[in-house]
Structures are given as C-alpha cells and as structure tokens.
Amino acid sequence: MNIIEIRGLKKDYPLGDTLVNALRGVDVTVESGEFMSIVGPSGSGKTTLLNVIGCIDFATEGSVQIGGREITAMNDRQITDLRLHKIGFIFQTFNLIPVLDVVENVEFPLLLMKSLSRSEIRKRADRLIAEVGLQSFAKHRPSELSGGQRQRVAIARALVTNPDIVLADEPTANLDSVTGASILELMKDMNTQEKTTFVFSTHDANVLKYARRIVKIHDGLISPN
Amino acid sequence: MLLVQLSLRNLLRQKRRNVLLGTAMAIGVMILVVANSFSHGISDIIFNRIMRYVTGHVTIRFNEKGGIHREIFRDRDRVWAAVKDEPDIERAEEAVGFFMRAIGNGKADNIILVGANTKIGVTKKELKELEESFHMIEGGWKELEKTTVENPIIVSEEKARTLNVKKNDVLRVRFRNMFGQDQAARLTIVGIMRNDNIFMQPVCFLELSNAKPLLGYRPSDTGTINIRVKDPQKNARAIADRIHDRLKPRLALIGGTLVHGALRSEATVLGFKSDDDSQAALAKKLTLTDGSLDPAMKKDGVILTSPLARALKVREGDTVELHYDRKFNEQGASRILRVSAVCEPTDGLGENVVLMNEDKFYDAFYEDWPKNDDPQGRLFRPDERNSWVPLLAPEWILLKRTNTTDDYIKKYRDLGKMKLKATTVDVSTMYETASDILKLEGVLNLITLSAVLVLFFIILLGVINTLRMTIRERTREIGTIRAIGMRREDVRNMFILETFFLTLFSASIGVMAGFGVMGLLSRFTFHMSDNPFGMLLVNGHVYFLPTFLGIAGNVLLIVAIAVITAYFPARRAADLSPAKALGHFE
C-alpha cells in the first residue's frame, strides 16, 4: 500500500528576480513501512521534496497524496492536523525547543493533540525516551545534551505520536560519523519495531548503506536508477 | 496550559531585555498608581475630612428673608422631622457660626465662632476623629462642656499667638448678629489646638448649646443642618431628594382672632406675594368695597374681607388687633393691623380672611410661628386648585435641587436677583456644591493618565521592537512547532501571552513599587500651617488614597494596550510559512 504518492510534482520559488525550479515534475511513491533515502547533491531538491511530503511547503503543480488523501486541496488547519497526527519530523539541526527539557520536548506533540490524559502522555514519552536510551537525561534541557543525544530526543519526539511517516532531513549532517551511524541504526530499529515509514534525505554516501530503498534526485528530477 | 507554560518559560530566555522593558512598564504603572492615589486622596481630604465636617454630605441651608447671614429656620421640629427617619444617616447636626472681632491681651483679630456639638449622641470614635483632625496642645474637647467658666472655647495655636492669649484667658468679642444687632460677649479659652489647615486657623469652637443663644437662636430655631450619611457616594443624592420632597411648603397662614373694641372675630391671615406680577394679578381679582389697594400693597395696611369687616364694624383707616397662639411659646402673640381696604370674598376666597403684604406677614409668621390649631376646621385653607393660591405666600421657598456646581452657583445667582421675603430652604449634597472638586480629581487623573500614556506609547514601541526581535530570533523555532503540528492561532496566542505576562508582572511590581513610594512619602512630616496647601495634608503627612478599582482599572488598561500592541507582530509570526521559517538563518 502506498503511503505517499506523488505525481507530476513541480515546485518553483522566487529567488531575487529569478524563479527557481526546485522540483520539475517528480513522480514517486513510497510504500508503508519503507526505509527510504532520497539522495542527491546540494541544491538538487531533496529538502524541497521532503518539505512538500511533510506538508510544510506546497506544490506549485502536481498531486501529493499522503495516506490516500490529496493534500493540495486541504486548508491550513487540516494540513496542520495531518502533520500532527500522521507525520513526524527529524531535522538536521535537531530543532528541539530550548525551554523544554527532554521529556517535555517528547511530550510536546502529544500535548498539542489533546487526546490523551496527562499520565498516558508521560507514559508514552517515557517509553520512547527509554527506547532512544536517554532515561537518565529526561530532565535535561537540550543545551545540556550532545548532538547525538539531541537527535535521539528528536527521534523520540517524531515517533511519540505513532505517525505513519517520519521525515528526516539530513539527520546525520551535524553529527560525527560514529554518532551518525548510531542514529541511523536507531531509526532503522524503529522502522523495524514500529513499522513506521522512514524517508530521509542525505548526500552522504556512507549513510546510503542503511537505506533499503534509494531514490536519487538531480536538478529537481528523480533519476531513473 | 501548554501555551502558558511555554510563554512563561520563554519570558525567562531574554532576561536582560525583558527586565529592562518590564522595569520601564513598572515605573509607568508606579507613577500612575501614586498620582491617582494622590488625586483621590485630595478629593477624600476635601470631601471626607473637610467638607464632611464643614458642610456634611447633605446640607439643609436656610436664609431668612433673603438675608445672607440669617441662616435660621424658625420651626426646628418641622425640619428635623424630615430628617430623622432617614435610615442611612450617620449623623445630622446643626451648624452655626459667626464672624467676630476678638480682643485678647493687648491684641485684636477676627475669629469665626463655630458651634460644636460634643454632648448629644457623640461617640468615642467621633471624638477621636475630632481629636485627630484638631490636635489639642492644651485642654480637650470635653472641656467645652465646662459650666464653671463663661462660654468655654477652643482656639487654634496661631490665633492664640496672634491674640496673645493662653489657656484660661478670656477673650472679649464684638459682633453683629444675624438680625443686625450689635452684641458683645466673653469667651474663656479652655483649649488650644493645632491644625495644618490654614482655613481652620481663625475658627474657635464653642459648645453648640452655648453658641446658639449667644448668636441669637432660640431653642425652637435651627441653623444650617449638616448631615453625614453612610456610603455618601451611593446615598447622598437619594437622601437629599427624599428630604427635599418632605420639605415641600404649604400655604403660610396665621389663624387667630381679630379684635376691634369689644367685637371679636376669628380670622385667617394670609400674606400675598409682593412682586409686581402677583400684585397686578391680585388687584385684578379683588373687588373692593371700601378703601384703596395702594397702602396695603405698600405694606402699610391690610385688606379685610367684607363679612369680617362687617362683623368687626371696621372700615378703611381703622385698626384691629390680631391675637394668635404661638407654636413654641405658651404666651400668645399680637399685632396691630391697620385696615386699608375691604374686599368681597369672591372667587373662592374665604369669608373671614385678612390679606397682607408678605413682607409684613412674614415678620409675624417667622417671629412668632403660629400654632394654627384648628380642630373645628374654621381656618381658610385653600387647596392647590384654588385660584388665589398662586398669589399667596408659602411657608417658605424650597429651592429646586441641582446636580452640579454650575447649576448650584446659577441657582444662587438667580436668587440674588430676586427680592425674596420668605425663608429659602435649600437641600444640597457636597457632590453638587463641590462637584468641581470631583472634576479636579478627574482632570488630575486625566493629566496623569495622558502623561503615562505617552510613557507607555514609548514603552509599547519597546514591546513591538522586543517582540520583533524575539520573533526573528525564534523564527526557526516557530517553523519547528508549526511543523510538529501547532496551529497558527496557538503560535499567535503564545506570543500574546508572553506580552500579557510580562505586562502583568511588570504592572504588579509597579503597583507594589507605587505602594512603597506612597509609604515612603507618607513618612515625611511637613509643617505647612501657614500655607493653604497644608490643608491637603493629614497630620502633616502627604495623604494617598489608593482604590482597588482605580488600580485594577489602570493595570487592566496597560495590559490591554500591551496585548493589542502585541497582537499584530504575533499574528505575523503565526502566519510564517513553516518551510520558510525552518530555512531561516540569523
């Protein structure tokens, strides 16, 4: 079953006086439970594609279906709710909320959902924190953690809502190779355990060995191989 | 709850910036609180510490026969009956006072002698309040009740110095009483007080029961009545209105017996109004059978109805004696009346009626208030529909109620142009006699508020700038929380809440600082006994009267302005595209 289905996706954006064609007609499908990497050099359109899949940016043209729902027809509130319930994000620079501690950062999406009791939220956050191996750092603020630890928190936060898809934009770019490898191992484990679809972008060839499927993008177009 | 938690924590992120902004806000609120409390304190001093004692919250003022100094009403019982059943009255007292020339030990000066009630119904608390307002240096208020000395009085320290007198010395005073008679008296100093209010320095207090006879009041007379009421802002006007209703005058009449030689006849004596219009109307209505109207109109004579003239066998030029019972004296009163005309009792006029010019009529009516006992209903008491009534003199003239100082001044200005013969009765509240003071408080508050609003305008520019900087610094964070699934309105509200809390905390600190400043300023003692501004001090201290509503209103206003100001940058932050926000780099 396709969890992501993209047809004829084009994305243009203005840069000064010129119009940049970031995506020039992308067709791609992702099956549920996949662990897929989008590969390409800088400026190839990886982040733009992830942003459109993550519903934080909009297509100029084409169709984007997430879980069978066409997102181009949705309003801001529907899209925001879709992001909250169906999609988890892992950012290159971790993007944790600095005023919240580890457990609060992980709880954050659940608090926005307002569908669980306080104790259930805490229970689920604690489980995820344990799974990423940060129990003893639960009360630490992001500034008190290393890069790898921060990215683990970001993974826990992305997974805490049981999303259908986790999108990771260059998740290891700000980490050393050992930490990066451990993060990818963790993501892979989560993919296996939780059956969550992972789509991540990278331009690092070392990272590619973790991917089960690789989609290459170049100049805004998917390469045939 | 999440938004509150985030907003509060975010406030602590930029400590220096928020502390600076918060300090500026707190100073603004502090100034506002201190200034408002000061202006409210001035109003309170004037209303509740000066006017309350000088005029009361409600005042019933009398002027007999248009005389500005004749503050007297001759039927004390009637007026007090209109007052005594009012439930919300704290205290009602007669106020009598007079200018006098006092001679001390080789020095002379003017004083104002004021009657002070220390005997009847005065509680310990009220005595304490008196002693707080007028610090006794020597003697005490209770010494005014002494019977072993002649006219015991309390004088101010300054007056005692001017007159070169001390306790137990005797002051000789000369004055012209309200009836124009020159009088002299001896006053014994039993106490010396100190008062910061320069206007109270010429005042000498004499027990009311001693002051009244000295000034020419009889026991049945009353001077101005000052009424202190509970919750004056709520009750004063309503009480004044009700008392005003109860004091509506009836037609003034004297029921008595006319005697001419051996002949006697019961008669009702009425006064007719002496203004030109009323006299012209009266001349038209009267059908004369003898004599002429002119002497009666000019106060020289009276007009008798023809049945009365026949019964007494009198005609123009004869004199008759009027005898009648007095309300407050067992001895009857009598007057000699000269008949100048006889008229027919037409158009509803009673058969045994004597008509006389109100000027002469009121002399008799007020001097010897008639008893008018009439168990058999023989007196002529026309009802309001009787066509003669508009031309006849009422017991007194009840002045209309007014709402503002302007109306009140206009009322008395108009009154000055009229040559009134009757006693005027005026019921007023301090809110109209001194509404200008309330206006002054309002103006002071407005000036303060305007100044503070300018300050806040500058501060709010700071709020906008701070918020812009904050949003700029946290753009990626906004992108992150939007990407995770926070709705636009929650992002907006989070920033508004930050401003709300910052303003609320700053305002609260400002209020506390305001109280601190007021407490500090109140500790200083100023001696301003020779300065009019001294009256605005309480016991030599600057007086502040903060009110919960005033402070809450100010805080609310400042918070509301800040929140409204924060709304627009907050909305702009919420409208940021998550993708663009995430791609933002400083």
Tab-separated table of C-alpha atoms in Angstrom, chain A residues 51 54-58 76-77 80-81 83-85 87 89 91 93-101 104 108-109 111-112 114 118 141 157, chain B residues 1-3 5-7 9-13 474 476-477 479-490 494 574 577-580 582 585:
chain	number	residue	atom	x	y	z
A	51	ASN	CA	9.014	19.650	2.799
A	54	GLY	CA	5.820	16.782	5.122
A	55	CYS	CA	3.112	19.302	4.220
A	56	ILE	CA	5.192	22.239	5.354
A	57	ASP	CA	5.559	23.503	1.821
A	58	PHE	CA	3.169	23.452	-1.092
A	76	ASP	CA	-4.110	25.205	6.764
A	77	ARG	CA	-5.901	23.706	9.756
A	80	THR	CA	-1.590	21.216	10.455
A	81	ASP	CA	-3.664	18.400	11.935
A	83	ARG	CA	1.231	16.908	10.247
A	84	LEU	CA	0.448	16.465	13.920
A	85	HIS	CA	-1.218	13.070	13.593
A	87	ILE	CA	3.927	12.841	10.205
A	89	PHE	CA	9.945	15.278	11.660
A	91	PHE	CA	15.684	17.918	11.469
A	93	THR	CA	19.812	20.795	13.387
A	94	PHE	CA	17.609	18.798	15.800
A	95	ASN	CA	15.254	21.765	16.384
A	96	LEU	CA	14.371	20.927	19.951
A	97	ILE	CA	12.519	23.530	21.976
A	98	PRO	CA	15.199	25.003	24.199
A	99	VAL	CA	12.923	25.972	27.110
A	100	LEU	CA	11.602	22.424	27.494
A	101	ASP	CA	13.529	19.504	28.947
A	104	GLU	CA	8.718	17.831	27.756
A	108	PHE	CA	5.101	18.301	23.119
A	109	PRO	CA	3.277	16.807	20.069
A	111	LEU	CA	0.084	17.827	24.300
A	112	LEU	CA	-0.869	19.520	21.036
A	114	LYS	CA	-5.065	16.966	23.386
A	118	ARG	CA	-1.554	13.561	31.287
A	141	ARG	CA	17.455	20.766	28.713
A	157	ARG	CA	9.576	13.301	19.551
B	1	MET	CA	-1.829	25.194	29.826
B	2	LEU	CA	0.934	24.252	27.380
B	3	LEU	CA	0.834	27.764	25.940
B	5	GLN	CA	3.952	27.106	30.326
B	6	LEU	CA	5.777	27.911	27.084
B	7	SER	CA	5.067	31.640	27.378
B	9	ARG	CA	9.478	29.919	30.154
B	10	ASN	CA	10.123	31.951	27.015
B	11	LEU	CA	9.916	35.113	29.094
B	12	LEU	CA	12.955	33.971	31.019
B	13	ARG	CA	15.017	33.402	27.873
B	474	ARG	CA	12.881	32.318	17.217
B	476	ARG	CA	13.260	28.512	13.221
B	477	GLU	CA	11.538	27.545	16.449
B	479	GLY	CA	8.873	26.722	11.971
B	480	THR	CA	9.587	23.698	14.166
B	481	ILE	CA	6.463	23.977	16.313
B	482	ARG	CA	4.335	24.677	13.247
B	483	ALA	CA	5.888	21.621	11.511
B	484	ILE	CA	5.233	19.466	14.544
B	485	GLY	CA	1.578	20.489	14.443
B	486	MET	CA	0.946	23.617	16.480
B	487	ARG	CA	-1.860	25.640	14.975
B	488	ARG	CA	-1.435	29.208	13.765
B	489	GLU	CA	-3.675	30.693	16.459
B	490	ASP	CA	-1.728	28.879	19.168
B	494	MET	CA	1.802	32.122	22.695
B	574	ALA	CA	1.870	32.820	13.279
B	577	SER	CA	5.318	29.563	6.353
B	578	PRO	CA	6.804	26.606	8.290
B	579	ALA	CA	9.171	25.780	5.432
B	580	LYS	CA	10.469	29.352	5.217
B	582	LEU	CA	12.711	26.407	9.167
B	585	PHE	CA	19.203	31.572	9.472
